[in-house]
Amino acid sequence: MTAATDVVVVGGGVIGMTAAVTLQQRGARVTVLAADDPTDTVSTVAAAVWYPSHADEDPRVLRWAAQTHTELSRQAAEGVPGVVDRPTRMLLRHPYAGPPWWAAACGDLVAEPAESPYTALLRFTAPTVEMTPYLAWLRQRLQAGGGRLLRRRVGRLADAFETAPVVVNATGLAAGRLAADSAVHPVRGHLVLVANPGLTVSVRDEDDPAGITYVHPRRHDVVLGGTYQPGVGHTAPDPDTAAAIRRRCVALVPELADAPVLGERIGLRPARHGGPRVELDPAPAGPSGGRLMHAYGHGGAGVTLSWGCAAEVADLALGG
């Protein structure tokens, strides 16, 4: 198996799969080891709208976000399954002091006055992704290029070196244990899905005191959100939270008032204090001193940073 694989990516979510495809594009023979099918990962729960949610201002994060925005917009233009460029409106309640730090990454942000209780309205274009068809497309690309996806739960990162001399750790929350990183923690997210009454514009109330509020239309439904609960590690249903999310979203977009509820999605974002860890491990790894690359801790911005991170992962993992 080692002779047939140059790099093994551990983790089949959006970070792992975009890294695998990018590594393959750079000429590496790639195997993905995933505990679950990509369509069963937390990535499928995500609203998956480009926006560096809860990401700190950082030059690397800005670069990753910009590269990903460019790539997803290209994919939307080419008709990649699940990817659509959508006009977005962001309502602010705090005093507007100029474009946000991430504005340069999207390139077309315009600020306008807004009526009370809002102080400003930001308009920009944001790629949106329906994750189930998109992850299936990533898997097809990997396999079409000769890559493999194997269902295998890795107990230790060192075990992955039995498959290849270079290992990419894209294990999300599991990285807390596998990489002995106490900064990794879950952030519970709760979404409500309703039928789409004809909406095409994404809307978010950035400063809603009752909780993060966003309305993201897709082809057949609308994602209503949401919650951001650091340290909460369960996915049990909460009818009161679901009802509150729906109330906030209907207040923001009244056209949703009669939209039938189709379901709920609850997932645990793989967050990390200090931001994502995307780096080459300085210590030799594996039985013969292989190269270990970390790519985890993206929280709720996994899709937003995915392709930019994948490019950096490939640079570091394949570098001399």
mmCIF file of C-alpha atoms in Angstrom:
data_model
loop_
_atom_site.group_PDB
_atom_site.id
_atom_site.type_symbol
_atom_site.label_atom_id
_atom_site.label_comp_id
_atom_site.label_asym_id
_atom_site.label_seq_id
_atom_site.Cartn_x
_atom_site.Cartn_y
_atom_site.Cartn_z
ATOM 1 C CA MET A 1 0.000 0.000 0.000
ATOM 2 C CA THR A 2 2.844 2.406 0.779
ATOM 3 C CA ALA A 3 4.221 2.170 -2.762
ATOM 4 C CA ALA A 4 0.861 3.170 -4.203
ATOM 5 C CA THR A 5 0.344 6.213 -1.969
ATOM 6 C CA ASP A 6 2.447 9.337 -1.465
ATOM 7 C CA VAL A 7 0.152 11.126 0.982
ATOM 8 C CA VAL A 8 -2.571 9.883 3.297
ATOM 9 C CA VAL A 9 -5.188 12.375 4.457
ATOM 10 C CA VAL A 10 -6.869 11.404 7.723
ATOM 11 C CA GLY A 11 -10.382 12.867 7.762
ATOM 12 C CA GLY A 12 -13.120 12.970 5.142
ATOM 13 C CA GLY A 13 -14.799 16.313 5.854
ATOM 14 C CA VAL A 14 -14.494 19.363 3.627
ATOM 15 C CA ILE A 15 -10.991 20.237 4.890
ATOM 16 C CA GLY A 16 -9.700 16.727 4.305
ATOM 17 C CA MET A 17 -11.367 16.266 0.929
ATOM 18 C CA THR A 18 -10.274 19.609 -0.535
ATOM 19 C CA ALA A 19 -6.740 18.943 0.698
ATOM 20 C CA ALA A 20 -6.801 15.496 -0.914
ATOM 21 C CA VAL A 21 -7.993 16.831 -4.265
ATOM 22 C CA THR A 22 -5.422 19.647 -4.212
ATOM 23 C CA LEU A 23 -2.580 17.264 -3.338
ATOM 24 C CA GLN A 24 -3.670 15.038 -6.197
ATOM 25 C CA GLN A 25 -3.693 18.012 -8.584
ATOM 26 C CA ARG A 26 -0.081 18.649 -7.545
ATOM 27 C CA GLY A 27 0.847 15.136 -8.675
ATOM 28 C CA ALA A 28 0.661 13.189 -5.404
ATOM 29 C CA ARG A 29 -0.937 9.761 -5.136
ATOM 30 C CA VAL A 30 -3.483 10.219 -2.345
ATOM 31 C CA THR A 31 -5.476 7.994 -0.019
ATOM 32 C CA VAL A 32 -8.090 9.372 2.364
ATOM 33 C CA LEU A 33 -8.753 7.473 5.579
ATOM 34 C CA ALA A 34 -12.130 8.438 7.006
ATOM 35 C CA ALA A 35 -13.971 7.124 10.031
ATOM 36 C CA ASP A 36 -17.251 8.065 8.332
ATOM 37 C CA ASP A 37 -18.409 8.551 4.785
ATOM 38 C CA PRO A 38 -17.892 12.219 3.793
ATOM 39 C CA THR A 39 -21.660 12.652 3.532
ATOM 40 C CA ASP A 40 -21.972 11.610 7.201
ATOM 41 C CA THR A 41 -19.481 14.154 8.561
ATOM 42 C CA VAL A 42 -20.311 17.384 10.385
ATOM 43 C CA SER A 43 -19.534 19.185 7.119
ATOM 44 C CA THR A 44 -22.928 18.116 5.781
ATOM 45 C CA VAL A 45 -24.691 19.920 8.639
ATOM 46 C CA ALA A 46 -23.078 23.257 7.797
ATOM 47 C CA ALA A 47 -25.015 26.096 6.251
ATOM 48 C CA ALA A 48 -21.877 26.281 4.094
ATOM 49 C CA VAL A 49 -22.023 29.922 3.084
ATOM 50 C CA TRP A 50 -18.774 31.777 2.424
ATOM 51 C CA TYR A 51 -18.157 33.987 5.458
ATOM 52 C CA PRO A 52 -15.244 33.875 7.944
ATOM 53 C CA SER A 53 -17.572 33.289 10.888
ATOM 54 C CA HIS A 54 -15.929 33.730 14.309
ATOM 55 C CA ALA A 55 -12.517 33.895 12.651
ATOM 56 C CA ASP A 56 -10.019 36.376 14.061
ATOM 57 C CA GLU A 57 -8.374 38.961 11.839
ATOM 58 C CA ASP A 58 -5.249 37.311 10.549
ATOM 59 C CA PRO A 59 -3.303 37.643 7.262
ATOM 60 C CA ARG A 60 -3.297 33.884 6.698
ATOM 61 C CA VAL A 61 -7.038 33.614 7.311
ATOM 62 C CA LEU A 62 -7.657 36.512 4.909
ATOM 63 C CA ARG A 63 -5.530 34.797 2.250
ATOM 64 C CA TRP A 64 -7.298 31.478 2.695
ATOM 65 C CA ALA A 65 -10.708 33.164 2.571
ATOM 66 C CA ALA A 66 -9.845 35.108 -0.594
ATOM 67 C CA GLN A 67 -8.451 32.050 -2.375
ATOM 68 C CA THR A 68 -11.517 30.032 -1.424
ATOM 69 C CA HIS A 69 -13.925 32.758 -2.550
ATOM 70 C CA THR A 70 -12.196 32.843 -5.931
ATOM 71 C CA GLU A 71 -12.240 29.066 -6.304
ATOM 72 C CA LEU A 72 -15.864 28.603 -5.226
ATOM 73 C CA SER A 73 -16.983 31.416 -7.536
ATOM 74 C CA ARG A 74 -15.166 29.683 -10.382
ATOM 75 C CA GLN A 75 -16.868 26.416 -9.487
ATOM 76 C CA ALA A 76 -20.262 28.142 -9.375
ATOM 77 C CA ALA A 77 -19.682 29.516 -12.873
ATOM 78 C CA GLU A 78 -18.741 26.041 -14.111
ATOM 79 C CA GLY A 79 -21.834 24.417 -12.612
ATOM 80 C CA VAL A 80 -20.146 22.318 -9.925
ATOM 81 C CA PRO A 81 -22.912 20.476 -8.034
ATOM 82 C CA GLY A 82 -24.221 22.435 -5.072
ATOM 83 C CA VAL A 83 -22.213 25.638 -5.592
ATOM 84 C CA VAL A 84 -24.068 28.919 -6.253
ATOM 85 C CA ASP A 85 -22.965 32.555 -6.044
ATOM 86 C CA ARG A 86 -25.647 34.417 -4.086
ATOM 87 C CA PRO A 87 -26.206 38.104 -3.379
ATOM 88 C CA THR A 88 -25.877 38.640 0.351
ATOM 89 C CA ARG A 89 -27.145 41.332 2.705
ATOM 90 C CA MET A 90 -25.554 41.735 6.139
ATOM 91 C CA LEU A 91 -27.265 44.040 8.641
ATOM 92 C CA LEU A 92 -25.157 45.660 11.361
ATOM 93 C CA ARG A 93 -26.268 47.116 14.693
ATOM 94 C CA HIS A 94 -22.907 48.408 15.916
ATOM 95 C CA PRO A 95 -21.492 51.746 14.721
ATOM 96 C CA TYR A 96 -20.081 51.314 11.227
ATOM 97 C CA ALA A 97 -16.407 52.259 11.142
ATOM 98 C CA GLY A 98 -15.512 51.069 7.670
ATOM 99 C CA PRO A 99 -15.281 47.793 5.771
ATOM 100 C CA PRO A 100 -14.692 44.668 7.886
ATOM 101 C CA TRP A 101 -11.238 43.092 7.817
ATOM 102 C CA TRP A 102 -12.404 40.334 5.467
ATOM 103 C CA ALA A 103 -13.942 42.669 2.865
ATOM 104 C CA ALA A 104 -10.969 42.425 0.504
ATOM 105 C CA ALA A 105 -11.494 38.667 0.248
ATOM 106 C CA CYS A 106 -14.874 39.005 -1.465
ATOM 107 C CA GLY A 107 -13.999 42.018 -3.594
ATOM 108 C CA ASP A 108 -17.439 43.545 -4.156
ATOM 109 C CA LEU A 109 -18.595 44.707 -0.710
ATOM 110 C CA VAL A 110 -20.673 47.901 -0.654
ATOM 111 C CA ALA A 111 -21.960 49.619 2.512
ATOM 112 C CA GLU A 112 -25.262 51.500 2.637
ATOM 113 C CA PRO A 113 -27.216 53.282 5.378
ATOM 114 C CA ALA A 114 -29.884 51.212 7.137
ATOM 115 C CA GLU A 115 -32.988 51.975 9.164
ATOM 116 C CA SER A 116 -33.047 51.560 12.947
ATOM 117 C CA PRO A 117 -32.246 49.340 14.784
ATOM 118 C CA TYR A 118 -29.560 48.808 12.168
ATOM 119 C CA THR A 119 -26.654 51.135 11.451
ATOM 120 C CA ALA A 120 -25.478 49.818 8.091
ATOM 121 C CA LEU A 121 -26.267 47.326 5.369
ATOM 122 C CA LEU A 122 -23.422 45.494 3.678
ATOM 123 C CA ARG A 123 -24.000 44.001 0.245
ATOM 124 C CA PHE A 124 -21.629 41.459 -1.285
ATOM 125 C CA THR A 125 -21.596 38.209 -3.229
ATOM 126 C CA ALA A 126 -20.995 34.998 -1.296
ATOM 127 C CA PRO A 127 -20.665 31.503 -2.734
ATOM 128 C CA THR A 128 -23.011 29.032 -1.065
ATOM 129 C CA VAL A 129 -22.556 25.274 -1.048
ATOM 130 C CA GLU A 130 -25.019 22.424 -0.600
ATOM 131 C CA MET A 131 -22.698 20.011 1.105
ATOM 132 C CA THR A 132 -24.201 16.635 0.280
ATOM 133 C CA PRO A 133 -23.819 16.917 -3.521
ATOM 134 C CA TYR A 134 -20.587 18.867 -3.109
ATOM 135 C CA LEU A 135 -18.859 16.256 -0.955
ATOM 136 C CA ALA A 136 -19.997 13.594 -3.418
ATOM 137 C CA TRP A 137 -18.426 15.651 -6.222
ATOM 138 C CA LEU A 138 -15.141 15.958 -4.288
ATOM 139 C CA ARG A 139 -15.111 12.212 -3.758
ATOM 140 C CA GLN A 140 -15.730 11.604 -7.460
ATOM 141 C CA ARG A 141 -12.885 13.957 -8.384
ATOM 142 C CA LEU A 142 -10.534 12.169 -6.020
ATOM 143 C CA GLN A 143 -11.415 8.749 -7.363
ATOM 144 C CA ALA A 144 -11.408 9.864 -10.996
ATOM 145 C CA GLY A 145 -7.830 10.999 -10.497
ATOM 146 C CA GLY A 146 -6.770 7.642 -9.085
ATOM 147 C CA GLY A 147 -7.164 8.500 -5.416
ATOM 148 C CA ARG A 148 -8.814 6.267 -2.846
ATOM 149 C CA LEU A 149 -11.164 6.815 0.052
ATOM 150 C CA LEU A 150 -11.072 4.070 2.669
ATOM 151 C CA ARG A 151 -13.394 3.778 5.641
ATOM 152 C CA ARG A 152 -10.960 3.354 8.481
ATOM 153 C CA ARG A 153 -10.879 4.830 11.978
ATOM 154 C CA VAL A 154 -7.334 5.795 12.947
ATOM 155 C CA GLY A 155 -6.469 5.221 16.608
ATOM 156 C CA ARG A 156 -3.105 7.029 16.398
ATOM 157 C CA LEU A 157 -1.722 9.320 13.741
ATOM 158 C CA ALA A 158 1.432 7.206 13.765
ATOM 159 C CA ASP A 159 -0.629 4.323 12.368
ATOM 160 C CA ALA A 160 -1.344 6.309 9.199
ATOM 161 C CA PHE A 161 2.333 6.136 8.253
ATOM 162 C CA GLU A 162 1.758 2.487 7.416
ATOM 163 C CA THR A 163 -0.093 3.866 4.366
ATOM 164 C CA ALA A 164 2.195 6.704 3.234
ATOM 165 C CA PRO A 165 5.317 8.659 4.270
ATOM 166 C CA VAL A 166 3.347 11.921 4.428
ATOM 167 C CA VAL A 167 0.232 12.264 6.627
ATOM 168 C CA VAL A 168 -2.241 15.141 6.700
ATOM 169 C CA ASN A 169 -4.206 15.344 9.941
ATOM 170 C CA ALA A 170 -7.616 16.789 8.995
ATOM 171 C CA THR A 171 -9.562 15.076 11.767
ATOM 172 C CA GLY A 172 -11.570 18.014 13.118
ATOM 173 C CA LEU A 173 -12.676 17.484 16.701
ATOM 174 C CA ALA A 174 -10.789 14.190 16.895
ATOM 175 C CA ALA A 175 -7.559 16.156 16.533
ATOM 176 C CA GLY A 176 -7.908 17.150 20.177
ATOM 177 C CA ARG A 177 -7.146 13.560 21.081
ATOM 178 C CA LEU A 178 -4.995 12.484 18.132
ATOM 179 C CA ALA A 179 -2.733 15.549 18.264
ATOM 180 C CA ALA A 180 -2.959 16.018 22.059
ATOM 181 C CA ASP A 181 -4.252 19.560 21.473
ATOM 182 C CA SER A 182 -6.261 20.864 24.422
ATOM 183 C CA ALA A 183 -7.242 23.981 22.438
ATOM 184 C CA VAL A 184 -9.669 21.953 20.302
ATOM 185 C CA HIS A 185 -13.269 22.190 21.460
ATOM 186 C CA PRO A 186 -16.802 21.687 20.088
ATOM 187 C CA VAL A 187 -19.145 24.539 19.244
ATOM 188 C CA ARG A 188 -22.744 23.391 18.981
ATOM 189 C CA GLY A 189 -24.679 24.649 15.997
ATOM 190 C CA HIS A 190 -28.446 24.321 15.504
ATOM 191 C CA LEU A 191 -30.186 24.959 12.162
ATOM 192 C CA VAL A 192 -33.794 24.780 11.004
ATOM 193 C CA LEU A 193 -34.696 23.896 7.407
ATOM 194 C CA VAL A 194 -37.869 25.265 5.815
ATOM 195 C CA ALA A 195 -39.308 25.084 2.317
ATOM 196 C CA ASN A 196 -38.070 27.840 0.021
ATOM 197 C CA PRO A 197 -40.911 30.270 -0.855
ATOM 198 C CA GLY A 198 -38.830 31.742 -3.680
ATOM 199 C CA LEU A 199 -35.943 33.439 -1.868
ATOM 200 C CA THR A 200 -32.658 33.960 -3.701
ATOM 201 C CA VAL A 201 -30.798 36.403 -1.420
ATOM 202 C CA SER A 202 -28.907 35.453 1.745
ATOM 203 C CA VAL A 203 -29.567 37.712 4.743
ATOM 204 C CA ARG A 204 -27.850 37.856 8.112
ATOM 205 C CA ASP A 205 -28.293 40.023 11.206
ATOM 206 C CA GLU A 206 -24.729 40.192 12.389
ATOM 207 C CA ASP A 207 -25.439 41.668 15.814
ATOM 208 C CA ASP A 208 -28.811 40.211 16.826
ATOM 209 C CA PRO A 209 -28.706 40.239 20.657
ATOM 210 C CA ALA A 210 -30.871 37.115 20.730
ATOM 211 C CA GLY A 211 -28.312 35.064 18.810
ATOM 212 C CA ILE A 212 -26.659 34.785 15.413
ATOM 213 C CA THR A 213 -29.440 35.063 12.847
ATOM 214 C CA TYR A 214 -29.153 34.164 9.181
ATOM 215 C CA VAL A 215 -31.349 33.109 6.292
ATOM 216 C CA HIS A 216 -29.595 31.208 3.505
ATOM 217 C CA PRO A 217 -31.736 30.013 0.587
ATOM 218 C CA ARG A 218 -30.841 26.905 -1.386
ATOM 219 C CA ARG A 219 -32.513 25.212 -4.345
ATOM 220 C CA HIS A 220 -35.335 23.504 -2.463
ATOM 221 C CA ASP A 221 -35.078 24.798 1.101
ATOM 222 C CA VAL A 222 -33.851 27.654 3.269
ATOM 223 C CA VAL A 223 -31.334 27.269 6.090
ATOM 224 C CA LEU A 224 -32.360 29.227 9.174
ATOM 225 C CA GLY A 225 -29.834 29.805 11.900
ATOM 226 C CA GLY A 226 -28.613 29.573 14.323
ATOM 227 C CA THR A 227 -26.628 28.990 17.468
ATOM 228 C CA TYR A 228 -22.956 29.201 18.391
ATOM 229 C CA GLN A 229 -22.413 27.441 21.715
ATOM 230 C CA PRO A 230 -18.729 26.927 22.582
ATOM 231 C CA GLY A 231 -17.996 23.927 24.739
ATOM 232 C CA VAL A 232 -21.416 22.325 24.256
ATOM 233 C CA GLY A 233 -20.758 18.807 23.003
ATOM 234 C CA HIS A 234 -24.178 17.231 22.509
ATOM 235 C CA THR A 235 -26.472 17.086 19.493
ATOM 236 C CA ALA A 236 -29.782 16.434 21.280
ATOM 237 C CA PRO A 237 -32.812 18.234 19.789
ATOM 238 C CA ASP A 238 -34.015 21.391 21.516
ATOM 239 C CA PRO A 239 -37.540 22.433 20.436
ATOM 240 C CA ASP A 240 -37.334 25.780 22.244
ATOM 241 C CA THR A 241 -34.126 26.696 20.435
ATOM 242 C CA ALA A 242 -35.594 25.643 17.092
ATOM 243 C CA ALA A 243 -38.683 27.780 17.683
ATOM 244 C CA ALA A 244 -36.559 30.779 18.672
ATOM 245 C CA ILE A 245 -34.435 30.441 15.539
ATOM 246 C CA ARG A 246 -37.521 30.400 13.371
ATOM 247 C CA ARG A 247 -39.001 33.454 15.113
ATOM 248 C CA ARG A 248 -35.807 35.486 14.643
ATOM 249 C CA CYS A 249 -35.540 34.523 10.982
ATOM 250 C CA VAL A 250 -39.183 35.322 10.218
ATOM 251 C CA ALA A 251 -38.701 38.732 11.842
ATOM 252 C CA LEU A 252 -35.684 39.263 9.579
ATOM 253 C CA VAL A 253 -37.344 37.894 6.405
ATOM 254 C CA PRO A 254 -41.168 38.016 6.747
ATOM 255 C CA GLU A 255 -41.644 35.982 3.532
ATOM 256 C CA LEU A 256 -40.732 32.932 5.648
ATOM 257 C CA ALA A 257 -43.802 33.220 7.872
ATOM 258 C CA ASP A 258 -45.759 30.430 6.154
ATOM 259 C CA ALA A 259 -42.818 28.296 5.023
ATOM 260 C CA PRO A 260 -43.290 24.699 6.250
ATOM 261 C CA VAL A 261 -40.567 23.328 8.499
ATOM 262 C CA LEU A 262 -38.738 20.470 6.802
ATOM 263 C CA GLY A 263 -36.372 19.469 9.579
ATOM 264 C CA GLU A 264 -33.488 20.433 11.824
ATOM 265 C CA ARG A 265 -29.745 19.917 11.753
ATOM 266 C CA ILE A 266 -27.504 19.931 14.811
ATOM 267 C CA GLY A 267 -23.747 19.585 14.582
ATOM 268 C CA LEU A 268 -20.535 20.245 16.494
ATOM 269 C CA ARG A 269 -18.187 22.686 14.816
ATOM 270 C CA PRO A 270 -14.530 21.655 15.281
ATOM 271 C CA ALA A 271 -13.160 24.879 16.759
ATOM 272 C CA ARG A 272 -9.782 25.687 18.270
ATOM 273 C CA HIS A 273 -8.666 28.410 20.661
ATOM 274 C CA GLY A 274 -6.083 30.440 18.757
ATOM 275 C CA GLY A 275 -7.565 29.658 15.355
ATOM 276 C CA PRO A 276 -6.959 26.893 12.822
ATOM 277 C CA ARG A 277 -3.789 24.864 13.067
ATOM 278 C CA VAL A 278 -2.337 24.558 9.575
ATOM 279 C CA GLU A 279 1.322 23.695 9.872
ATOM 280 C CA LEU A 280 3.978 21.067 9.460
ATOM 281 C CA ASP A 281 4.633 19.253 12.728
ATOM 282 C CA PRO A 282 8.220 20.069 13.730
ATOM 283 C CA ALA A 283 8.817 16.615 15.214
ATOM 284 C CA PRO A 284 9.630 13.676 12.922
ATOM 285 C CA ALA A 285 6.680 11.306 12.819
ATOM 286 C CA GLY A 286 6.070 7.687 11.989
ATOM 287 C CA PRO A 287 8.509 4.789 12.198
ATOM 288 C CA SER A 288 10.941 6.330 9.675
ATOM 289 C CA GLY A 289 10.547 10.021 10.425
ATOM 290 C CA GLY A 290 7.762 10.845 8.001
ATOM 291 C CA ARG A 291 6.194 14.253 7.409
ATOM 292 C CA LEU A 292 3.097 15.105 9.491
ATOM 293 C CA MET A 293 0.917 18.018 8.373
ATOM 294 C CA HIS A 294 -1.886 19.391 10.569
ATOM 295 C CA ALA A 295 -5.043 21.017 9.179
ATOM 296 C CA TYR A 296 -7.784 21.333 11.780
ATOM 297 C CA GLY A 297 -9.584 23.757 14.066
ATOM 298 C CA HIS A 298 -11.521 25.747 11.448
ATOM 299 C CA GLY A 299 -14.708 25.935 13.528
ATOM 300 C CA GLY A 300 -17.629 27.289 11.525
ATOM 301 C CA ALA A 301 -15.414 28.582 8.693
ATOM 302 C CA GLY A 302 -14.343 25.267 7.186
ATOM 303 C CA VAL A 303 -15.983 25.796 3.799
ATOM 304 C CA THR A 304 -14.922 29.467 3.769
ATOM 305 C CA LEU A 305 -11.240 28.625 4.237
ATOM 306 C CA SER A 306 -11.141 25.199 2.590
ATOM 307 C CA TRP A 307 -9.416 25.756 -0.759
ATOM 308 C CA GLY A 308 -6.973 28.333 0.565
ATOM 309 C CA CYS A 309 -5.990 25.975 3.380
ATOM 310 C CA ALA A 310 -5.745 23.095 0.926
ATOM 311 C CA ALA A 311 -3.218 25.041 -1.134
ATOM 312 C CA GLU A 312 -1.097 25.729 1.951
ATOM 313 C CA VAL A 313 -1.376 22.108 3.066
ATOM 314 C CA ALA A 314 -0.107 20.967 -0.333
ATOM 315 C CA ASP A 315 2.772 23.488 -0.269
ATOM 316 C CA LEU A 316 3.911 22.322 3.155
ATOM 317 C CA ALA A 317 3.176 18.607 2.809
ATOM 318 C CA LEU A 318 5.001 18.282 -0.523
ATOM 319 C CA GLY A 319 7.765 20.785 0.175
ATOM 320 C CA GLY A 320 11.347 19.772 0.371
#
